[in-house]
Backbone as JSON, one array per atom type, in Angstrom:
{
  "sequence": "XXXXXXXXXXXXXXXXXXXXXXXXXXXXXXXXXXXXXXXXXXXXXXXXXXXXXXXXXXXXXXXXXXXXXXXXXXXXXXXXXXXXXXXXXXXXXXXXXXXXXXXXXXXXXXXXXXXXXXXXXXXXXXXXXXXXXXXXXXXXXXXXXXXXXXXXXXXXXXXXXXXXXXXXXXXXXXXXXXXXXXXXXXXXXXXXXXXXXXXXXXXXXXXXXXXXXXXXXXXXXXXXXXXXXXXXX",
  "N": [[-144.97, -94.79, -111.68], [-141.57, -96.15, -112.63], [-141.16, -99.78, -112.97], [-139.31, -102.31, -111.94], [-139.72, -104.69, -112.26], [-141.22, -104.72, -114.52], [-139.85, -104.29, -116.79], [-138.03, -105.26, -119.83], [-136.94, -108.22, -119.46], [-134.52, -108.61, -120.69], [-133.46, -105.41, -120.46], [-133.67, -105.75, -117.5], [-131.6, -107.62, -117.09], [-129.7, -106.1, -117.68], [-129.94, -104.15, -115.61], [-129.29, -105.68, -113.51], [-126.29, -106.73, -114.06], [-125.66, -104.09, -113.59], [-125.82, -103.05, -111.48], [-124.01, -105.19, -109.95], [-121.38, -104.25, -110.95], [-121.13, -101.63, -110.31], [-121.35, -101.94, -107.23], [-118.95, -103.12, -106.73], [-116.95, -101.81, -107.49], [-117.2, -99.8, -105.92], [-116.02, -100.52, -103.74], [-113.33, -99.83, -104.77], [-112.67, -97.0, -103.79], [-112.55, -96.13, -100.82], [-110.5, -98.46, -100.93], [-108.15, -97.22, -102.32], [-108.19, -94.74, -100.76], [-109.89, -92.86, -100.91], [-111.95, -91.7, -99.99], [-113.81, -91.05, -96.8], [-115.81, -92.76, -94.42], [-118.89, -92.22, -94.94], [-119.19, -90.88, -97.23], [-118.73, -89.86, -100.88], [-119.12, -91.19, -104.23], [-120.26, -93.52, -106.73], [-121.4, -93.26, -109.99], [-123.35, -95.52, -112.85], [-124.3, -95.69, -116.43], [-127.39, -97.72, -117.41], [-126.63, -100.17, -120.04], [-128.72, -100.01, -122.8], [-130.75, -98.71, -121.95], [-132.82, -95.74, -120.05], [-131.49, -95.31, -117.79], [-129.71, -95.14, -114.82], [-127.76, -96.88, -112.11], [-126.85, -96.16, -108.72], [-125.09, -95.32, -105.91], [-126.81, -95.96, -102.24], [-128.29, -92.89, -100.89], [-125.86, -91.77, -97.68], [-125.15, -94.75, -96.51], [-123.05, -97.22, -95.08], [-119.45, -97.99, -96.39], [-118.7, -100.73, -96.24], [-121.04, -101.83, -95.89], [-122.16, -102.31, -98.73], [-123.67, -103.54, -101.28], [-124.6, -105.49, -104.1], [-127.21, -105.5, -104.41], [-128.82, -103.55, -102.55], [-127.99, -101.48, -104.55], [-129.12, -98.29, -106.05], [-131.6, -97.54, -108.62], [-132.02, -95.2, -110.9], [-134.14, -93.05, -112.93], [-133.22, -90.83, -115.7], [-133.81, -88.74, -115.02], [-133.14, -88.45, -112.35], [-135.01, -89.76, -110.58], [-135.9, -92.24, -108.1], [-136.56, -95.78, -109.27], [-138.86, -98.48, -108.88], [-137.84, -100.52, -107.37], [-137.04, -102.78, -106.55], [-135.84, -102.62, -103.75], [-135.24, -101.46, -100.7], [-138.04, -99.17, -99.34], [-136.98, -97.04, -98.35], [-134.23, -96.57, -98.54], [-132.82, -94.24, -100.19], [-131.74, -92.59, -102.89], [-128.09, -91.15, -103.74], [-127.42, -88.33, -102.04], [-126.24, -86.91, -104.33], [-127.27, -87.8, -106.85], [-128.77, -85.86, -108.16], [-126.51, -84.31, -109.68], [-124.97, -86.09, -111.14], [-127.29, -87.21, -113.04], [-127.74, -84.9, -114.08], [-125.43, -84.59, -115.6], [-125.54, -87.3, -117.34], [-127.56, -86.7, -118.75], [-127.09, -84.48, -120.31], [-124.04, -84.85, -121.31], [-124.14, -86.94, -123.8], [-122.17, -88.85, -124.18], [-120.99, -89.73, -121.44], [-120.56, -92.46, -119.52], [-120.07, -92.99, -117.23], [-120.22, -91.93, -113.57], [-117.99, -90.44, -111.01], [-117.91, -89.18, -107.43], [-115.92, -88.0, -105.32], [-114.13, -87.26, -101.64], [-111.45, -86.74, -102.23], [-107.93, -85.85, -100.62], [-106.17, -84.22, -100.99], [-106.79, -83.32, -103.78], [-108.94, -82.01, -103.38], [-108.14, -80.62, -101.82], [-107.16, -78.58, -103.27], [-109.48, -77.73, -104.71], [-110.33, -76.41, -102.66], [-109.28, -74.12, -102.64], [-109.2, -73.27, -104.59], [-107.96, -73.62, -107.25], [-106.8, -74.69, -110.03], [-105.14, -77.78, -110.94], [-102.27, -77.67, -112.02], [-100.51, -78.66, -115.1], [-97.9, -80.36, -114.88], [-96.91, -82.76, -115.2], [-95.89, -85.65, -116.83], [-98.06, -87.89, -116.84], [-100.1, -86.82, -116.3], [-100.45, -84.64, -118.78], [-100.38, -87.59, -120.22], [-103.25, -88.81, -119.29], [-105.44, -86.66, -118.47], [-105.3, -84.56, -120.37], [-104.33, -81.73, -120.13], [-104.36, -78.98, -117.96], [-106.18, -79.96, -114.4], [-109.56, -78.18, -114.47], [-111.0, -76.01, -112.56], [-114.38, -76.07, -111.05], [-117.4, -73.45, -110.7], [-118.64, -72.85, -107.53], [-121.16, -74.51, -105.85], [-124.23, -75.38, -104.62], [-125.31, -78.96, -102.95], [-128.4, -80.58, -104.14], [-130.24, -79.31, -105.82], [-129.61, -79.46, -109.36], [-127.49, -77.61, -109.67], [-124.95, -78.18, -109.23], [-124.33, -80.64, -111.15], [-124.55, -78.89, -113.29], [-122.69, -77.31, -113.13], [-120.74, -78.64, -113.55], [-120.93, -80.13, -116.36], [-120.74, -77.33, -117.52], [-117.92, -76.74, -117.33], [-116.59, -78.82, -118.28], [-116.96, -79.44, -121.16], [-115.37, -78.13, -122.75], [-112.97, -79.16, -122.36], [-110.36, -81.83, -121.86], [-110.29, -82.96, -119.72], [-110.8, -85.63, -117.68], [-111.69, -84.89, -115.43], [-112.78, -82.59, -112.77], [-112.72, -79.95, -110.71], [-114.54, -79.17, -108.24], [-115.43, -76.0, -106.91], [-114.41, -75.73, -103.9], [-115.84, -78.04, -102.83], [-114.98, -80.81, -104.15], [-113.48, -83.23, -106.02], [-115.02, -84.39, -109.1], [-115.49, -87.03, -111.34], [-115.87, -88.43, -114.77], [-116.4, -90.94, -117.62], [-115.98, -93.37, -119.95], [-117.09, -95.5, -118.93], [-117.74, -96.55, -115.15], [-116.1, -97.98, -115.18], [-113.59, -96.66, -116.14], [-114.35, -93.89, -114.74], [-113.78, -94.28, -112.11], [-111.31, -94.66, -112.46], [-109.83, -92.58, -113.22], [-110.77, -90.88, -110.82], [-109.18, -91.68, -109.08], [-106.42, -91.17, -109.61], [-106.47, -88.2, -109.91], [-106.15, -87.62, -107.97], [-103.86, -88.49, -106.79], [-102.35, -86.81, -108.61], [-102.58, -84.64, -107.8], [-101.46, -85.13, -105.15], [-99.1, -85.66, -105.74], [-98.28, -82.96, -106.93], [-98.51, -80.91, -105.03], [-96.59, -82.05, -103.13], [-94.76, -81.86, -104.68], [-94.42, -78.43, -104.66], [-93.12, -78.1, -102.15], [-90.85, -77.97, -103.02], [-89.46, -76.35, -104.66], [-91.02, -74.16, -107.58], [-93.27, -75.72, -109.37], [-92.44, -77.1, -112.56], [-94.24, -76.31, -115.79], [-95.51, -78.59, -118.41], [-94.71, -78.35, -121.82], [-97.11, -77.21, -124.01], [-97.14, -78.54, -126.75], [-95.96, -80.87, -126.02], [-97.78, -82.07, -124.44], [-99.89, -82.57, -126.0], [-99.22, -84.48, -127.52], [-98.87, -86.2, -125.65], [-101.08, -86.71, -125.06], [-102.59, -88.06, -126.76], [-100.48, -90.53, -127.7], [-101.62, -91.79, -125.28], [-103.76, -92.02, -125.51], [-104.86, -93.62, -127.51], [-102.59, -95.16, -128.28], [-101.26, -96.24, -126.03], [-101.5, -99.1, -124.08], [-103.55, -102.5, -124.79], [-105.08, -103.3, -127.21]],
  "CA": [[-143.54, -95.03, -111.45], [-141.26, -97.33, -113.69], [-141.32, -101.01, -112.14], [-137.92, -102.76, -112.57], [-140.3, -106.35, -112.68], [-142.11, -104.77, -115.89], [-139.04, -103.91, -117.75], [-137.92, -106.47, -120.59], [-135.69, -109.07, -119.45], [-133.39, -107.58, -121.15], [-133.02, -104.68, -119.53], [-133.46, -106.48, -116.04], [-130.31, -108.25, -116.79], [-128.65, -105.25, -117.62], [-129.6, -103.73, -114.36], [-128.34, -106.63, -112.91], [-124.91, -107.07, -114.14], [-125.12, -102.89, -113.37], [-125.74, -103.15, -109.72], [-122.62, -105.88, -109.25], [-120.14, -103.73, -111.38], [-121.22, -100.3, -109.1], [-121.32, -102.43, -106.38], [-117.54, -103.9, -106.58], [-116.52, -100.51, -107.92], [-117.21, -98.55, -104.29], [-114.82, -100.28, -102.75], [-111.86, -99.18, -104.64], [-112.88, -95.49, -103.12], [-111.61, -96.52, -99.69], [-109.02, -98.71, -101.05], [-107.35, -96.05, -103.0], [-107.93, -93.63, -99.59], [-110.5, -91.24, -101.75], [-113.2, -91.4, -99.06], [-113.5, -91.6, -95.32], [-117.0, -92.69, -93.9], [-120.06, -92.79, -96.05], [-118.67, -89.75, -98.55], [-118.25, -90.25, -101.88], [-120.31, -92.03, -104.72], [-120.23, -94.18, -108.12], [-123.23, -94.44, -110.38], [-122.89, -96.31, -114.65], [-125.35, -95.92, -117.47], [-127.33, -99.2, -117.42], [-126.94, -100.27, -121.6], [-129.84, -100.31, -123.72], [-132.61, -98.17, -121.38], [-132.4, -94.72, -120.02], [-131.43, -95.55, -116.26], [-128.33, -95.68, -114.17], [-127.35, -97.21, -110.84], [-125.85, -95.23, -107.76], [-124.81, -95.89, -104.43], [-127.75, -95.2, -101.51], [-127.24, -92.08, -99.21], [-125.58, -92.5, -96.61], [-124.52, -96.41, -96.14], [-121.27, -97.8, -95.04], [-119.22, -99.04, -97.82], [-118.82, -102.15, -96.08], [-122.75, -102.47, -95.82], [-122.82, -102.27, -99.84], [-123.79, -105.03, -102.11], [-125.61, -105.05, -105.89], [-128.51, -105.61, -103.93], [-128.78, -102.09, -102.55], [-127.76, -100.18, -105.4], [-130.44, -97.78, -106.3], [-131.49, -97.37, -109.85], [-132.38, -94.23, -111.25], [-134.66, -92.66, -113.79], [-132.7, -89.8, -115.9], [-134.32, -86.99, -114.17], [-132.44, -88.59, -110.96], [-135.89, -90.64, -109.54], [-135.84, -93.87, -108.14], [-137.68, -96.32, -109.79], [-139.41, -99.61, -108.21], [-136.11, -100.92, -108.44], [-136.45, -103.99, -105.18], [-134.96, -102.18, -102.76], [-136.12, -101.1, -99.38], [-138.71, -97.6, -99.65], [-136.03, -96.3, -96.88], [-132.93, -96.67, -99.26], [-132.94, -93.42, -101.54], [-130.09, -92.52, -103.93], [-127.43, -90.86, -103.35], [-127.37, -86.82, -102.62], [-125.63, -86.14, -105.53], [-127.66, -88.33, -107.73], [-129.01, -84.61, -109.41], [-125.52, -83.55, -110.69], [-125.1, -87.47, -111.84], [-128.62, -87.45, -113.66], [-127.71, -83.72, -114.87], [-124.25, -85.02, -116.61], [-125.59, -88.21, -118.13], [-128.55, -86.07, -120.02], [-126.19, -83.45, -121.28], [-123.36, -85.48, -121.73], [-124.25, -88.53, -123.91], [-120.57, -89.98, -124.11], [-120.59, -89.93, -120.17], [-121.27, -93.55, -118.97], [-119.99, -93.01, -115.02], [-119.63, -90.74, -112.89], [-117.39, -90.34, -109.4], [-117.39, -87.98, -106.64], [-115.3, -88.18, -103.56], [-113.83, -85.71, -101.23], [-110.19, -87.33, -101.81], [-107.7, -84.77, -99.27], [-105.17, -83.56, -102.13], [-107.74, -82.71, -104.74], [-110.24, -81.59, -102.78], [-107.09, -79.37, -100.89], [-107.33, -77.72, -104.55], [-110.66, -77.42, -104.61], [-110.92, -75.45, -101.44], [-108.2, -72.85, -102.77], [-109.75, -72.54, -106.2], [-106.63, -74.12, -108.04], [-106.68, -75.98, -111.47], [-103.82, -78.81, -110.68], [-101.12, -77.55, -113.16], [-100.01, -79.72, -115.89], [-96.63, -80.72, -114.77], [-96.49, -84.14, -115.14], [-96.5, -86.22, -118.39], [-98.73, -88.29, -116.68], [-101.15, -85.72, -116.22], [-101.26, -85.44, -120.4], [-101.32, -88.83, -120.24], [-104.51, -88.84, -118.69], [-106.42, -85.77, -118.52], [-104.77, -83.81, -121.84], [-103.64, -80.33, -120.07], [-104.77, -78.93, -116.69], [-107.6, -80.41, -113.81], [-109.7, -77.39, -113.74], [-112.0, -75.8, -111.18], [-115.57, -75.9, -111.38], [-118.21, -73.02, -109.75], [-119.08, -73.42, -106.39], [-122.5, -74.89, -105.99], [-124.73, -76.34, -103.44], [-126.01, -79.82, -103.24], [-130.23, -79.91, -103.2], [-130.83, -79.57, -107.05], [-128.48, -79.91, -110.24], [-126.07, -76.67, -109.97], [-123.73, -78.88, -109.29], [-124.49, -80.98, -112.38], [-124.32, -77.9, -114.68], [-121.28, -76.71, -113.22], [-119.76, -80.1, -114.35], [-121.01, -80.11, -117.72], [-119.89, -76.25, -118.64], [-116.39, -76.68, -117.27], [-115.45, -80.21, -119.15], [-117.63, -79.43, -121.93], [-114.5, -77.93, -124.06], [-112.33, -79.53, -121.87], [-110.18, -82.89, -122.24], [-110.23, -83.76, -118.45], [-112.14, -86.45, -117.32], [-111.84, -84.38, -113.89], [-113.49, -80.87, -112.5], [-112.54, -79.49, -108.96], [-115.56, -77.9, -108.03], [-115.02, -75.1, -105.97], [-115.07, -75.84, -101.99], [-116.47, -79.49, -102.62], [-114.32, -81.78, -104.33], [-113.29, -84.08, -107.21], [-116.21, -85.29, -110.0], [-114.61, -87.45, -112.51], [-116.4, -89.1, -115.58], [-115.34, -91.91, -118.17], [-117.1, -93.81, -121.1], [-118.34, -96.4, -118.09], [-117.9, -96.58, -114.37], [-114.28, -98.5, -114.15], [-112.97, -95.42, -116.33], [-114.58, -92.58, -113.95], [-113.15, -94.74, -111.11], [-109.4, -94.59, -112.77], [-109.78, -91.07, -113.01], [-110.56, -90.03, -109.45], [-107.36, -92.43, -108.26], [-105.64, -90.7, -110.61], [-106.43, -86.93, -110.16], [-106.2, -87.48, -106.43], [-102.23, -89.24, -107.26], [-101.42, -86.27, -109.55], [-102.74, -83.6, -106.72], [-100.51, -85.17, -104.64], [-97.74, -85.29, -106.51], [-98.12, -81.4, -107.48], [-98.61, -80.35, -103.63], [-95.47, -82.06, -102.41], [-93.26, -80.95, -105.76], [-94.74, -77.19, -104.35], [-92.35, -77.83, -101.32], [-89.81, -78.19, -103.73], [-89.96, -75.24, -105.78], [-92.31, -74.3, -108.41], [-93.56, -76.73, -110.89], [-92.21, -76.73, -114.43], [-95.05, -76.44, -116.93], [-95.44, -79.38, -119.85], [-94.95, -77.43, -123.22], [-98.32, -77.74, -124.67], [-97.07, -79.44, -128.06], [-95.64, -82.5, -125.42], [-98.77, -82.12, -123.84], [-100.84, -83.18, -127.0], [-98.26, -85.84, -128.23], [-98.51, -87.51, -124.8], [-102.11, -87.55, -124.68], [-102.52, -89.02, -128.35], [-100.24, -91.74, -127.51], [-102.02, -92.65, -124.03], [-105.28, -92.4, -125.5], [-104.86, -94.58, -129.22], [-101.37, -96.25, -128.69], [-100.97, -97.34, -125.25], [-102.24, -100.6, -123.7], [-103.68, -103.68, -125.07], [-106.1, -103.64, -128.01]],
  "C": [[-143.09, -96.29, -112.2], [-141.16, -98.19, -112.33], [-140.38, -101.66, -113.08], [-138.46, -104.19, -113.28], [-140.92, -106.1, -114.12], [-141.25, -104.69, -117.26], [-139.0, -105.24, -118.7], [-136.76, -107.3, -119.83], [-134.56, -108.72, -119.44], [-132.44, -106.74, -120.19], [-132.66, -105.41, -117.63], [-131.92, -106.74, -115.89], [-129.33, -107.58, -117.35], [-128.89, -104.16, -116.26], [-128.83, -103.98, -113.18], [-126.53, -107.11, -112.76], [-124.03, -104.89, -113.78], [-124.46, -102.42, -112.18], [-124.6, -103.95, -109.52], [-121.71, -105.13, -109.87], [-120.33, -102.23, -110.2], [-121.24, -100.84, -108.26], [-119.15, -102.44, -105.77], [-116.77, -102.48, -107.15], [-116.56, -99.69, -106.57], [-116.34, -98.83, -103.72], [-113.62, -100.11, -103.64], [-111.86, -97.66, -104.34], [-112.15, -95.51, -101.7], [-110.66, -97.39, -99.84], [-108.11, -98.16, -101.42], [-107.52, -94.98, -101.78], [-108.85, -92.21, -100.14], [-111.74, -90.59, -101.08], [-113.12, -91.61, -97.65], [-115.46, -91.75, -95.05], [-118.13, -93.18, -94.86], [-119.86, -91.48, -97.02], [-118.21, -90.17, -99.97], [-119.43, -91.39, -102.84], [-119.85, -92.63, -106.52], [-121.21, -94.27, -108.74], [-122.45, -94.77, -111.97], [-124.51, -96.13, -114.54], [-126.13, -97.26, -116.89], [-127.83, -99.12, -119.06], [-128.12, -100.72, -121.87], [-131.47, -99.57, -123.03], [-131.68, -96.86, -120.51], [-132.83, -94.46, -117.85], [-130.1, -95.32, -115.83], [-128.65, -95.87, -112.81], [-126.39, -96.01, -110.07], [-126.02, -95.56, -106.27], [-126.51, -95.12, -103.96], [-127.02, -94.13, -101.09], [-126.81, -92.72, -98.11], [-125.2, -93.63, -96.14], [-123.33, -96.51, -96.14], [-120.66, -98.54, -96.28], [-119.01, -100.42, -97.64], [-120.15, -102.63, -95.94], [-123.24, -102.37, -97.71], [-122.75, -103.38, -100.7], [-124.96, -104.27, -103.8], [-127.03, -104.74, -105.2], [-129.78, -104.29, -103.72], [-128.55, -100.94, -102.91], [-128.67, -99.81, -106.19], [-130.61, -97.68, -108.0], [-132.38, -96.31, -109.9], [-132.89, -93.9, -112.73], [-133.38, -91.24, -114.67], [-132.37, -88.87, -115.7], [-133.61, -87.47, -112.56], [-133.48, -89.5, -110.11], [-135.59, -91.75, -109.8], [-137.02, -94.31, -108.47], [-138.15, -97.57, -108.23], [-138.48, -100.21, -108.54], [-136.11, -102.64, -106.87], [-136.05, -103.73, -103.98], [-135.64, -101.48, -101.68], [-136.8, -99.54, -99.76], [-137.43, -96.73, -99.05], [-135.07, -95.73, -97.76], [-133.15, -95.76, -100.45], [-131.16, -93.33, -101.85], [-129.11, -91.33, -103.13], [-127.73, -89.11, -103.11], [-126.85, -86.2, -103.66], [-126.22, -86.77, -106.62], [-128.44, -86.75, -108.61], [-128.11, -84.1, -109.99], [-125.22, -85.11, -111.27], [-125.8, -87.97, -112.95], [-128.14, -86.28, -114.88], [-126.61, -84.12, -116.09], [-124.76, -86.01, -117.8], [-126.55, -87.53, -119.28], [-128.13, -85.01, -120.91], [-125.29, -83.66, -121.56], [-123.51, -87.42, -122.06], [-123.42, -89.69, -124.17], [-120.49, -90.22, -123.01], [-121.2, -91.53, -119.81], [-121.13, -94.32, -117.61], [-119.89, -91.79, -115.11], [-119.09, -90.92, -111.74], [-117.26, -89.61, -109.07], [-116.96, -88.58, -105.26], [-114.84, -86.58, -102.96], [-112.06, -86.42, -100.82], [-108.99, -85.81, -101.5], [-107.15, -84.26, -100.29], [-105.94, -82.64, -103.37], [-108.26, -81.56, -104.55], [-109.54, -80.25, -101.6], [-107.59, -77.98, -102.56], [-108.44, -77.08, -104.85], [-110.67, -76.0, -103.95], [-109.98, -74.12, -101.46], [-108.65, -72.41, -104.03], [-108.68, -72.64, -107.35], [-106.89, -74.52, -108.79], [-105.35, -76.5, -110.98], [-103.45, -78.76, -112.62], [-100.9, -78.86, -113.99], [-98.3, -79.9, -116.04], [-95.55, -81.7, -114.95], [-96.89, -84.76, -116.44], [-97.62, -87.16, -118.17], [-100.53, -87.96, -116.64], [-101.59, -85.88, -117.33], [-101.34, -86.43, -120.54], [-102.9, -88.89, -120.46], [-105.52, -88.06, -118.53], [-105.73, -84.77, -119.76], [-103.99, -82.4, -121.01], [-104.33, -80.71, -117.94], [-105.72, -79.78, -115.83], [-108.17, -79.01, -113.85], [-110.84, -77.2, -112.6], [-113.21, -75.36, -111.62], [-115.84, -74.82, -110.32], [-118.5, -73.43, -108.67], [-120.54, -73.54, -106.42], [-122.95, -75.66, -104.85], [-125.54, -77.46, -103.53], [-127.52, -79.8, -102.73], [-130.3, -79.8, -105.07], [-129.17, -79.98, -108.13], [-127.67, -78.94, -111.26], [-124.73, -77.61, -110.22], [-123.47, -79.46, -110.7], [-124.1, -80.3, -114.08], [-122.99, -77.38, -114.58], [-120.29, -77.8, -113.57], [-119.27, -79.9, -115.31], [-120.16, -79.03, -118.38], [-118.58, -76.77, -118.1], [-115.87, -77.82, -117.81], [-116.04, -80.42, -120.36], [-116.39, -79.21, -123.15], [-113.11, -77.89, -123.59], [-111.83, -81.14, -122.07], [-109.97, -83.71, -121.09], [-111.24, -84.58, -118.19], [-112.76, -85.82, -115.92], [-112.19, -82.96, -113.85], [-112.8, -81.26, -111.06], [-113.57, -78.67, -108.66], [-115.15, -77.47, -106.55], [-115.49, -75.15, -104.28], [-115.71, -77.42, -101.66], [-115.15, -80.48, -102.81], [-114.24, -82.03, -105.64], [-114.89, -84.69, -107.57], [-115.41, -85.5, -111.5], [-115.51, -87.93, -113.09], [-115.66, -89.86, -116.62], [-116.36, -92.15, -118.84], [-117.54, -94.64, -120.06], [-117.81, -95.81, -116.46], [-116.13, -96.6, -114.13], [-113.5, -97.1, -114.6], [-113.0, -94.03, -115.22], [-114.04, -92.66, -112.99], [-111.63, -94.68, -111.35], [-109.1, -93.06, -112.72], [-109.97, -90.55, -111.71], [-109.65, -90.42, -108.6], [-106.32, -91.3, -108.93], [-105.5, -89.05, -110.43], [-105.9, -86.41, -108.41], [-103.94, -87.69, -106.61], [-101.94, -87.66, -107.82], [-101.45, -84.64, -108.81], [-101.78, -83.21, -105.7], [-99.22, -85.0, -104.98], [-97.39, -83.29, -106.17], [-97.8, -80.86, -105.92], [-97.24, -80.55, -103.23], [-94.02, -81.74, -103.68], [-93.09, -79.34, -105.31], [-93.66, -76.93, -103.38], [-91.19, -77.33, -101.96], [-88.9, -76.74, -104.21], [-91.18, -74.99, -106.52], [-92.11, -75.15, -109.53], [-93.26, -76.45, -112.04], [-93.46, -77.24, -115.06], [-94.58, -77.61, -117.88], [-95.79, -78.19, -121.03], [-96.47, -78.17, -124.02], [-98.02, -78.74, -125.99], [-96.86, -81.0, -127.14], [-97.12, -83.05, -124.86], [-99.67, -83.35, -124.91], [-100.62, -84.42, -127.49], [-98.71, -86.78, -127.3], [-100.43, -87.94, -124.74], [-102.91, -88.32, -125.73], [-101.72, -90.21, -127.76], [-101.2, -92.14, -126.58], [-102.93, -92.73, -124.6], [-105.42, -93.53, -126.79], [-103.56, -95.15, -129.23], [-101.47, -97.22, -127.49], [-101.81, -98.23, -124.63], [-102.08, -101.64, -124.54], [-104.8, -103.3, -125.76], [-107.34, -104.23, -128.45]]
}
């Protein structure tokens, strides 16, 4: 088994600065309202070695610190990482493990069971592209992943094919919930605020009437600007 004390330095002190960014990253899951309880999970790459961090099972998010964030081998095992024998990774650390090895641009991942999304989910919906915000941010639709059961890394695969030739950072897998990804952690984390926000939206415009479609050409325009114009450089 890898031993976190044998690694180089190096790496160490990129495990280190991995564990406080996934750390301080969980709680915007219950500050944004995307989790209730111990549901829901964050893991990041760690740069330069073929690991990532992810919440334990099970723990309160107020009981989480760098301390206790597990580090993981590729294949999803924990290494000799410091941390109590007791304290394994997360249950979803096999669709987490599965993404990062078949998607090598992925450098987070997030799953919650936030209520709006995860309403979508459980109806088998792609969340329409109604909102310019939407292309903003995910290019066209959210759609809906296979249903799959957690215990190996269906889940994982049903990620990969459905955002594989897709421009969402977000899947709805079918009956579970929201799994967002990003080039690191804070990205995958803006994305599941975000898909959860644009769920809502769509649900209570539904009272309304029905949603007007974005014309695909606005679609493309808007998500070219958001992605290469807007912000800060």
């Amino acid at each position: 088994m890898i031993k976190l004390t044998e690694l180089s330095q190096d790496i160490q002190d990129a495990v280190a600065a991995t564990r406080e960014k996934v750390a301080k990253l969980h709680a915007e899951l219950p500050a944004n309202n995307l989790v209730v309880w111990t549901a829901g999970n964050v893991s990041e790459r760690v740069p330069g070695a073929d690991l990532f961090v992810i919440k334990p099972s099970g723990v309160r998010y107020d009981e989480l610190s760098a301390e206790v964030m597990v580090v993981c081998t590729m294949d999803g095992e924990k290494i000799e990482d410091g941390t109590p024998a007791r304290l394994s990774p997360s249950s979803d650390t096999a669709a987490h493990a599965y993404v990062y090895r078949h998607m090598p641009e992925v450098g987070g991942v997030v799953h919650t069971h936030s209520t709006y999304a995860t309403a979508f989910a459980a109806v088998h919906q792609p969340i329409p592209c109604v909102l310019t915000m939407m292309g903003d941010e995910f290019g066209g639709e959210v759609p809906v992943g296979p249903f799959a059961i957690i215990g190996d890394d269906s889940i994982g695969r049903g990620i990969v094919e459905t955002l594989k030739d897709s421009r969402s950072p977000a899947v709805l897998m079918a009956n579970h919930g929201p799994f967002t990804i990003g080039t690191d952690a804070t990205a995958a984390v803006k994305a599941a605020v975000m898909v959860e926000e644009v769920a809502r939206t769509v649900a209570a415009a539904r009272t309304l009437g029905e949603p007007v479609p974005v014309a695909q050409e606005h679609i493309d325009s808007l998500y070219d600007r958001y992605q290469n114009v807007y912000g800060q450089k």
